mmCIF file of C-alpha atoms and ligand atoms in Angstrom:
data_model
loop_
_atom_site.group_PDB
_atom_site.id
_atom_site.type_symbol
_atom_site.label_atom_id
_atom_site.label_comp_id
_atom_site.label_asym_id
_atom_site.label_seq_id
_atom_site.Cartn_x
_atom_site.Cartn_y
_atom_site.Cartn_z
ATOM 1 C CA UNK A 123 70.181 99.473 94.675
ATOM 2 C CA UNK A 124 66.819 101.160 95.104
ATOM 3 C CA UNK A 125 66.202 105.006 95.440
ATOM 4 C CA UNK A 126 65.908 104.689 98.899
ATOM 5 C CA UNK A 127 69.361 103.243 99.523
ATOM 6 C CA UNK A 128 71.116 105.835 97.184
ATOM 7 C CA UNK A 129 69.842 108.783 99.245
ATOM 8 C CA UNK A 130 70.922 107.167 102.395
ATOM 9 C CA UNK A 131 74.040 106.779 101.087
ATOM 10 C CA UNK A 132 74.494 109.972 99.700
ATOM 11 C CA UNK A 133 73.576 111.141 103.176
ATOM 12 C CA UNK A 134 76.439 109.446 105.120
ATOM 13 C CA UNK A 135 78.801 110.537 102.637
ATOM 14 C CA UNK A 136 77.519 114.095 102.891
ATOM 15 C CA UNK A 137 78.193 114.003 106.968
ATOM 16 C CA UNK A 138 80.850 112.234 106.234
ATOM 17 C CA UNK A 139 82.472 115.070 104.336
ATOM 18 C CA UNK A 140 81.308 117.516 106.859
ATOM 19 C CA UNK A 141 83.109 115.840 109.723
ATOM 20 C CA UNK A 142 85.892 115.401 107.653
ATOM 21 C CA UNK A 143 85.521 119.530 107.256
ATOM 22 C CA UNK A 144 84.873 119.746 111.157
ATOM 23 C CA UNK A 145 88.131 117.661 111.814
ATOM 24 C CA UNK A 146 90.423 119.931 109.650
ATOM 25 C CA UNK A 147 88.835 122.829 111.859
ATOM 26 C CA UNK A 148 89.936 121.543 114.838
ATOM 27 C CA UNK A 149 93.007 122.901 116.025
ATOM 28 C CA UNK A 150 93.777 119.855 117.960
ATOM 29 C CA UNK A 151 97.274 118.716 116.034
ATOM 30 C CA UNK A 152 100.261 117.946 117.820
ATOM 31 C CA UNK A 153 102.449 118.269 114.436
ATOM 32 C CA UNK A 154 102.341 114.129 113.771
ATOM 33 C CA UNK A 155 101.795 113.154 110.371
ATOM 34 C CA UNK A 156 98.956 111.115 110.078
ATOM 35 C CA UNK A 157 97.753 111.592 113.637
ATOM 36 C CA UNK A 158 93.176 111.745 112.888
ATOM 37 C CA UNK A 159 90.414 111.781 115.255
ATOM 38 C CA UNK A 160 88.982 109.976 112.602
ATOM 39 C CA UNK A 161 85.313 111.901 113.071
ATOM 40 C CA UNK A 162 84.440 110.436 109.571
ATOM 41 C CA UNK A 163 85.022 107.028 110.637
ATOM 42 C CA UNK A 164 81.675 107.185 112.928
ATOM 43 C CA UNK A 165 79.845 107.176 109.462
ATOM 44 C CA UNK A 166 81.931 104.903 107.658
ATOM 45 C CA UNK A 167 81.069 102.205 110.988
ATOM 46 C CA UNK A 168 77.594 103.461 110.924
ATOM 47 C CA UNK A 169 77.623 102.456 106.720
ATOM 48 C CA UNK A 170 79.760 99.488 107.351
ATOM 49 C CA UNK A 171 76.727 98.203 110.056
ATOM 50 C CA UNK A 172 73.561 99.088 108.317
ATOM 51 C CA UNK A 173 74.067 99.145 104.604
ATOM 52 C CA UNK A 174 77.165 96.496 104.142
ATOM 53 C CA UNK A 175 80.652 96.149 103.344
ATOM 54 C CA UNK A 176 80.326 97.283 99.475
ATOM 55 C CA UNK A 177 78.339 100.183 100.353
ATOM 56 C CA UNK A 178 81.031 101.708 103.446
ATOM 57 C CA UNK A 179 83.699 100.819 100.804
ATOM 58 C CA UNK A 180 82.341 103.284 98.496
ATOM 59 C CA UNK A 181 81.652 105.560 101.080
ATOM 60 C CA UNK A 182 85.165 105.786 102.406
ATOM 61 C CA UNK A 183 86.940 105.846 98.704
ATOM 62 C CA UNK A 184 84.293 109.002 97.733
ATOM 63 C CA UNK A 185 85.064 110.686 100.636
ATOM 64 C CA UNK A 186 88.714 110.389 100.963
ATOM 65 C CA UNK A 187 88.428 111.665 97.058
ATOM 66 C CA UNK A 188 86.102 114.793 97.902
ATOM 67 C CA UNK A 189 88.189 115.667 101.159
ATOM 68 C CA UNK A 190 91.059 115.556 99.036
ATOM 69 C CA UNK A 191 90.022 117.689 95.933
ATOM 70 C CA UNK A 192 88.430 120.487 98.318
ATOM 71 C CA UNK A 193 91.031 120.897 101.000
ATOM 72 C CA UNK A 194 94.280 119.460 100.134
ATOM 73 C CA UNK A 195 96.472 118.129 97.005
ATOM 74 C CA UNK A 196 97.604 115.170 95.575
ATOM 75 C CA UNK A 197 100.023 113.837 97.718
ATOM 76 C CA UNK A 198 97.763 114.309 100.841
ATOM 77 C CA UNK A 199 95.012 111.999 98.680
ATOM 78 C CA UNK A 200 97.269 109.507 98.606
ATOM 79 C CA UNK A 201 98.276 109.582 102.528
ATOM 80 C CA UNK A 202 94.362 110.062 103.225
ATOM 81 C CA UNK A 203 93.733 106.924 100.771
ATOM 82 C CA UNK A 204 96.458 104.481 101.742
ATOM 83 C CA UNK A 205 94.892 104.839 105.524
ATOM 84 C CA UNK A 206 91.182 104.849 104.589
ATOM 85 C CA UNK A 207 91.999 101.704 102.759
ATOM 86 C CA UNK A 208 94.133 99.743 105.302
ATOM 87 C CA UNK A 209 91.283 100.851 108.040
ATOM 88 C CA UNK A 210 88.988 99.245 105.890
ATOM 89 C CA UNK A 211 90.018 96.087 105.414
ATOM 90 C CA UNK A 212 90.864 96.024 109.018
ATOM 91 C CA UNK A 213 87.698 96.641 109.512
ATOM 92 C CA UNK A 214 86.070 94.625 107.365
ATOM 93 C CA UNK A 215 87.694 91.822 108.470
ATOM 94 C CA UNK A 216 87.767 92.573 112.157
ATOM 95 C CA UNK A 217 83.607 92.387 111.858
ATOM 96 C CA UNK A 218 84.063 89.098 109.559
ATOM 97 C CA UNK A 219 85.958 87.401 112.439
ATOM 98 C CA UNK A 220 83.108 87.844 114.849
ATOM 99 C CA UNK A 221 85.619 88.158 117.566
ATOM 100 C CA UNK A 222 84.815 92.019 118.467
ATOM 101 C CA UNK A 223 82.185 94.127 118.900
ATOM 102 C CA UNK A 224 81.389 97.503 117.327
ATOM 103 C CA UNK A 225 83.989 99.224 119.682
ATOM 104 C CA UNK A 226 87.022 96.296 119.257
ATOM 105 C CA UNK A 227 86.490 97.145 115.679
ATOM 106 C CA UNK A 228 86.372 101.106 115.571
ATOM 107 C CA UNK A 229 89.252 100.687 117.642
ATOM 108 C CA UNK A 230 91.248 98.703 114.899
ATOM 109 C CA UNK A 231 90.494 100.941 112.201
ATOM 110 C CA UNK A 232 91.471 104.178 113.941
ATOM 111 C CA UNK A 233 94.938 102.471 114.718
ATOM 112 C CA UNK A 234 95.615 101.130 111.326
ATOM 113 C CA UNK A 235 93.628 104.609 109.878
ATOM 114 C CA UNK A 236 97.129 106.213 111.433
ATOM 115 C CA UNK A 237 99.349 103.050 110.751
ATOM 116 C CA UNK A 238 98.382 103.169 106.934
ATOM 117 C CA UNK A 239 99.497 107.066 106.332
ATOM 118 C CA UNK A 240 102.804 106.872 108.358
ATOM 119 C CA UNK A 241 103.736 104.029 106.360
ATOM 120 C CA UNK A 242 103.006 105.541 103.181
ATOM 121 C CA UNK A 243 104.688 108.231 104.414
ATOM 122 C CA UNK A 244 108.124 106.208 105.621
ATOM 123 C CA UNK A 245 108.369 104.949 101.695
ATOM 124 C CA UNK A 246 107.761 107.723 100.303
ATOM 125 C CA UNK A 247 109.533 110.117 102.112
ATOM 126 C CA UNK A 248 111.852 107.677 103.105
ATOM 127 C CA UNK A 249 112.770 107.877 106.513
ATOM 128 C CA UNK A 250 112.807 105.191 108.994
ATOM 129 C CA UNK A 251 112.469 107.636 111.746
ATOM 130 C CA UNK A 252 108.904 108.166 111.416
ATOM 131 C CA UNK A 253 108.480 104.517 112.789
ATOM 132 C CA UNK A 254 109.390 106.094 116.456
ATOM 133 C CA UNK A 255 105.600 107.906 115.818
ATOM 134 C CA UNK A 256 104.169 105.021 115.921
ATOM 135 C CA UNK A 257 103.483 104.368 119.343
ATOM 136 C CA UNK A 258 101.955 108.037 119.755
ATOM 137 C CA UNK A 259 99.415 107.205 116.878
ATOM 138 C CA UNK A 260 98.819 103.504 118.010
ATOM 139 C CA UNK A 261 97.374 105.657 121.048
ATOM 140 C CA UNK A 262 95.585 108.254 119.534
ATOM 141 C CA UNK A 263 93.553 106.038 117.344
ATOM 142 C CA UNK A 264 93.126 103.334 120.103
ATOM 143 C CA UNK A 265 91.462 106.135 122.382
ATOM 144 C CA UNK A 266 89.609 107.988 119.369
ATOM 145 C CA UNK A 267 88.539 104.463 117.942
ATOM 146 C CA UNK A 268 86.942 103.731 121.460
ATOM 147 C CA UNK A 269 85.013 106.453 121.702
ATOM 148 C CA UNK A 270 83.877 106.597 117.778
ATOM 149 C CA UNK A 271 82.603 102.832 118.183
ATOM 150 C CA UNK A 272 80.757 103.767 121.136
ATOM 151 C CA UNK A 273 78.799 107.105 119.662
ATOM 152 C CA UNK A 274 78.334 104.677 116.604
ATOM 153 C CA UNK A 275 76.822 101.560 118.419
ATOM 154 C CA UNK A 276 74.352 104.575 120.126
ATOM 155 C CA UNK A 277 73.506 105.546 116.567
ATOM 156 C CA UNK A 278 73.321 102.531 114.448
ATOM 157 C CA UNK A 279 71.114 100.709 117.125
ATOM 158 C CA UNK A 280 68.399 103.602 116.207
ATOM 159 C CA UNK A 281 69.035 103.241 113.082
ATOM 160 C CA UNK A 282 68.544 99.630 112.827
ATOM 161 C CA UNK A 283 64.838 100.408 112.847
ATOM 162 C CA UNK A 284 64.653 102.899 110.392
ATOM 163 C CA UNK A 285 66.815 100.892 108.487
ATOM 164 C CA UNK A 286 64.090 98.114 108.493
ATOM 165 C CA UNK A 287 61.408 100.714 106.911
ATOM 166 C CA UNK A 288 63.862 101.177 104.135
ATOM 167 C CA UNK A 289 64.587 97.716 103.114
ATOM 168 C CA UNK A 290 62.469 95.486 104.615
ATOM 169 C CA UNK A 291 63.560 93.432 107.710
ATOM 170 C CA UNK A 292 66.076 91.274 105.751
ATOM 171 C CA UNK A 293 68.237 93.803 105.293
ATOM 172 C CA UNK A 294 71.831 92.217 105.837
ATOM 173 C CA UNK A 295 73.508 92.353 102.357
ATOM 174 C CA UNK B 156 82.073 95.895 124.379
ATOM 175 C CA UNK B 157 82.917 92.508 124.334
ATOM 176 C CA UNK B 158 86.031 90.439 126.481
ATOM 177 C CA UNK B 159 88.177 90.220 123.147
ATOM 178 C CA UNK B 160 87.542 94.060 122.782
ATOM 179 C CA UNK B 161 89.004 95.213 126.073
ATOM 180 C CA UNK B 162 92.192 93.084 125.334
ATOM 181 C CA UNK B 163 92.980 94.361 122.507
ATOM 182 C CA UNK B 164 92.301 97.984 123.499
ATOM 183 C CA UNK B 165 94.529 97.080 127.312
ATOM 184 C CA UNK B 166 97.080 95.523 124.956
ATOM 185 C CA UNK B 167 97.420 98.705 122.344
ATOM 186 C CA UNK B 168 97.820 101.170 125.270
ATOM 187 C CA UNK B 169 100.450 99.571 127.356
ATOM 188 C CA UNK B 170 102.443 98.028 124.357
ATOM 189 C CA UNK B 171 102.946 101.037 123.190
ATOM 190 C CA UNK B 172 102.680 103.051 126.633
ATOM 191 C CA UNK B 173 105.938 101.148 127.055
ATOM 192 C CA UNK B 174 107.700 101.526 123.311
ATOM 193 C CA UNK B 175 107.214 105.157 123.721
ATOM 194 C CA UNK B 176 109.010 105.660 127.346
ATOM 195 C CA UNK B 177 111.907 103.251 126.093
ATOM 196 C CA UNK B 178 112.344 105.321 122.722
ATOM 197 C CA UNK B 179 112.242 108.284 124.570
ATOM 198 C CA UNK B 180 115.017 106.713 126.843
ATOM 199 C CA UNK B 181 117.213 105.865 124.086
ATOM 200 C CA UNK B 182 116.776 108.965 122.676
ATOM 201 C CA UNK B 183 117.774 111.057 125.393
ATOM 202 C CA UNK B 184 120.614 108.797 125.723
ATOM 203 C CA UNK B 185 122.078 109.058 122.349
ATOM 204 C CA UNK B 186 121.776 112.766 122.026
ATOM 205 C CA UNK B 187 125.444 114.069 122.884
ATOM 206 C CA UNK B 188 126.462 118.134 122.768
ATOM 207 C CA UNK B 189 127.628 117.849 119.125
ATOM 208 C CA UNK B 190 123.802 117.358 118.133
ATOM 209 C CA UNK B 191 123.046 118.509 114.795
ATOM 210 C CA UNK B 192 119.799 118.605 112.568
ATOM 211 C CA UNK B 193 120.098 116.990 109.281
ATOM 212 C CA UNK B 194 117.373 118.641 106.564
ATOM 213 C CA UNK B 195 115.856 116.555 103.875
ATOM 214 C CA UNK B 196 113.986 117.136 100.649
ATOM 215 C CA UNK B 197 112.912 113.992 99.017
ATOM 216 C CA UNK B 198 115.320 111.762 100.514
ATOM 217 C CA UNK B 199 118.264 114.102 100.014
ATOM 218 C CA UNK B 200 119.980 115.862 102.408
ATOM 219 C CA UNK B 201 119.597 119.067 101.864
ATOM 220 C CA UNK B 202 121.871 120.409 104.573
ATOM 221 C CA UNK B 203 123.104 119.837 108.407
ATOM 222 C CA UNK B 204 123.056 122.427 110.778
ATOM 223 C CA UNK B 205 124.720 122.016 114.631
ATOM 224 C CA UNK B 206 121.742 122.361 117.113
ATOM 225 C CA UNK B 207 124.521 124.705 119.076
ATOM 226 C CA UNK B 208 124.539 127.697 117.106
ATOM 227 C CA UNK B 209 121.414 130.165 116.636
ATOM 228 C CA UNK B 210 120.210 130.402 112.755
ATOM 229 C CA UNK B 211 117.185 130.647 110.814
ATOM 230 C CA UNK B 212 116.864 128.700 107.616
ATOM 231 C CA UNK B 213 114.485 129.604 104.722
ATOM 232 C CA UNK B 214 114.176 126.385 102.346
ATOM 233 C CA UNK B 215 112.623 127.388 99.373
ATOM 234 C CA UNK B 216 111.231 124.827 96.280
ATOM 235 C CA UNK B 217 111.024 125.803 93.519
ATOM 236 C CA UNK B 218 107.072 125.781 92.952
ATOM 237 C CA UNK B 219 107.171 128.474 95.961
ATOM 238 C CA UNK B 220 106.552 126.468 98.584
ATOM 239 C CA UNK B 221 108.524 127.349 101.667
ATOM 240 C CA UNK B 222 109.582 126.167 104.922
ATOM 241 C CA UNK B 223 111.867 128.080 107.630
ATOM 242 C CA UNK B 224 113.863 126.141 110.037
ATOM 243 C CA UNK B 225 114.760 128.145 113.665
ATOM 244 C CA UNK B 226 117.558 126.974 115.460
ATOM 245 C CA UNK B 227 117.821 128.308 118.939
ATOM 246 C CA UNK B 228 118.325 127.102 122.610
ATOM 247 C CA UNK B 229 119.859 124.118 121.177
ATOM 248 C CA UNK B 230 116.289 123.347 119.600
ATOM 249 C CA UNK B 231 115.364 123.226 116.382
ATOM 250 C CA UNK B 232 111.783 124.238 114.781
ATOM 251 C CA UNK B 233 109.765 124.910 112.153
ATOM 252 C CA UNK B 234 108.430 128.417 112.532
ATOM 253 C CA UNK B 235 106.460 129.043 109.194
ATOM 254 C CA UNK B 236 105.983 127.096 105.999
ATOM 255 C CA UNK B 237 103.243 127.400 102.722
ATOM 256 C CA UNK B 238 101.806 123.601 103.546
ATOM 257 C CA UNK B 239 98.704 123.373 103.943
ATOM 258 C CA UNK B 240 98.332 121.348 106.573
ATOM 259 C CA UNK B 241 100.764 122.624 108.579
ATOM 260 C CA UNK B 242 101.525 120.320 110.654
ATOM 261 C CA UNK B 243 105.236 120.600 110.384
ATOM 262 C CA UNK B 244 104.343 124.034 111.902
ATOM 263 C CA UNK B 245 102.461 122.709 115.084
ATOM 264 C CA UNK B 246 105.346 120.036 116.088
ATOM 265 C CA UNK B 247 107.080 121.009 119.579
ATOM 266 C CA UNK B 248 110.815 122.144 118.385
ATOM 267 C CA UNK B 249 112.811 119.213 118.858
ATOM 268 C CA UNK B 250 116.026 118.110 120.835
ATOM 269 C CA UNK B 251 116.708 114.868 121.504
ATOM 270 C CA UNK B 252 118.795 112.096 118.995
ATOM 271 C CA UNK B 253 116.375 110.632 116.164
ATOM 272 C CA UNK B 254 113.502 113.271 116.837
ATOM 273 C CA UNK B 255 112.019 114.684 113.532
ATOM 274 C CA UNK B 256 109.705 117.228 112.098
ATOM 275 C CA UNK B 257 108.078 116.035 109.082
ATOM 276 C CA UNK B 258 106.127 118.387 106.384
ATOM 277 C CA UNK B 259 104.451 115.579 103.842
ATOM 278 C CA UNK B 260 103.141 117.868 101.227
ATOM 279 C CA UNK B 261 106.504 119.932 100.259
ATOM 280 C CA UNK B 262 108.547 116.111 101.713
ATOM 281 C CA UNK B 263 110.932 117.953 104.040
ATOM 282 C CA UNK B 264 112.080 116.172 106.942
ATOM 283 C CA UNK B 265 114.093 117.131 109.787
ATOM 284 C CA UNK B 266 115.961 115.084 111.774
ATOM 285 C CA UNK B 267 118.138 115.615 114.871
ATOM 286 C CA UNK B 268 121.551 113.720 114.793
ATOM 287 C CA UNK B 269 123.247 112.691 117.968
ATOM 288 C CA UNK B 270 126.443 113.143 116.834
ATOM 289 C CA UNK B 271 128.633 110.701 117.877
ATOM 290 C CA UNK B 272 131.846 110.586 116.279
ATOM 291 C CA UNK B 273 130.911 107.351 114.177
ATOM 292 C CA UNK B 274 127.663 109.228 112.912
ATOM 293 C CA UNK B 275 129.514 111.905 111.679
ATOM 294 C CA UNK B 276 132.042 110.290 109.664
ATOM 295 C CA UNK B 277 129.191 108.208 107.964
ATOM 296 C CA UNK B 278 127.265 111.655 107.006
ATOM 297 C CA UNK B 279 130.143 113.312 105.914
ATOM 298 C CA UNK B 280 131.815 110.049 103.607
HETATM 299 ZN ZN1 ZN C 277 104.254 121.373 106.522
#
């Protein structure tokens, strides 16, 4: 990993925290667990296209870790985790497949970003009833998914070239 | 956005366009006059209260964190609690058989009960 590529990095996770900061502002919640506009997954898309799968991995652990320690406690790390990591590999794999573009695969993470934290939250809080949220949050993060994977196809096509200053035109990793 | 994109995004929205309206449905439907909210902490009821009488209900952990149930109109709602997310703050009051309000960091749910007779005699057993 050159210099270059650690300061890019450190960059999205920098915005990454501050939209994470913005989100909590935003006095937008219904009173759903788990319900996220997901703002911090434009950067974790924007990572996952430009700098590879390893490199958005990191990004979305570190985050969910700084988030965490700043604004909330323990057992909101491990809601915030379990759906950072489920949208992940969703995501990871939804790109892998080939099948969708940019905006088919924001849209998957968003929904399984909400998915992962009411489950987590059905075990351990242990109520079934939380399941009857789901539909509400399949929404949400089908509609906020859209429009994140749009904004981020705008922004990682611009930063494709930059991108190709930084590490050369063979880039994919 | 490609074809396999708009499928999956037409399929999300009216799957669950349609769960939602039918548990709404059979919600409404199993929510009878002798409705009562059932209160847990950690997967233990904590206490039942019937949705027809007015109260207000401080639960109180024992780190200091807080949450106060209001019962009123046949509604019941969380009015003020030390989470920090509060989120269990900014849920509607609810009604209806099976709704809940949820606070993850101090794990408090509450649940309304439709109380049927069946439902009853399992709580109470
Ligand atoms: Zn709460």
């Amino acid at each position: 990993m050159n210099t270059k590529k650690i300061s890019y990095l450190g960059l999205l996770i920098a915005l990454a925290f501050v939209l994470s900061y913005v989100e909590a502002l935003l006095p937008i919640s219904i009173g759903i667990p788990g319900m996220k506009i997901g703002l911090a997954n434009l950067v974790v898309m924007v990572a996952l296209y430009t700098i590879g799968s390893k490199n958005a991995f990191m990004l979305s652990v570190v985050r969910v870790l700084l988030v965490s320690l700043t604004f909330g406690n323990f057992a909101m790390m491990l809601y915030s985790m379990a759906g950072a990591l489920l949208s992940f590999v969703v995501m990871f794999v939804a790109k892998r497949s080939k099948k969708f573009s940019i905006t088919g695969v924001s849209v998957l993470g968003g929904v399984f970003h909400n998915v992962g934290q009411i489950i987590v939250a059905i075990f351990v809080l242990e109520t079934s009833k939380l399941v009857y949220y789901l539909p509400v949050l399949i929404i949400v993060g089908t509609i906020t998914g859209m429009v994140i994977g749009l904004v981020a196809g705008m922004i990682i096509k611009r930063i494709g070239g930059w991108k190709d200053i930084c590490y050369g035109s063979k880039s994919s990793m | 956005m490609k074809k396999n994109d708009v499928i999956l995004i037409a399929s999300l929205l009216i799957i669950c366009a349609i769960s939602l309206l039918a548990i709404k449905l059979w919600q409404k439907q199993s929510t009878t006059d002798k409705s009562y909210v059932r209160v847990e902490v950690d997967g233990k009821v904590y206490g039942t209260y019937p949705l027809n009488e007015e109260r207000t209900e401080k639960i109180q952990f024992e780190n200091g964190s807080y949450n106060v149930l209001v019962i009123k109109d046949g509604k019941a709602d969380i009015t003020e609690a030390s989470c920090p997310d509060q989120i269990c703050v900014r849920h509607m009051p609810i009604h209806y058989s099976d709704e809940s309000i949820v606070c993850l960091p101090n794990k408090l749910t509450v649940t309304v009960v439709g109380g049927q007779e069946n439902e009853i005699d399992a709580t109470t057993n």
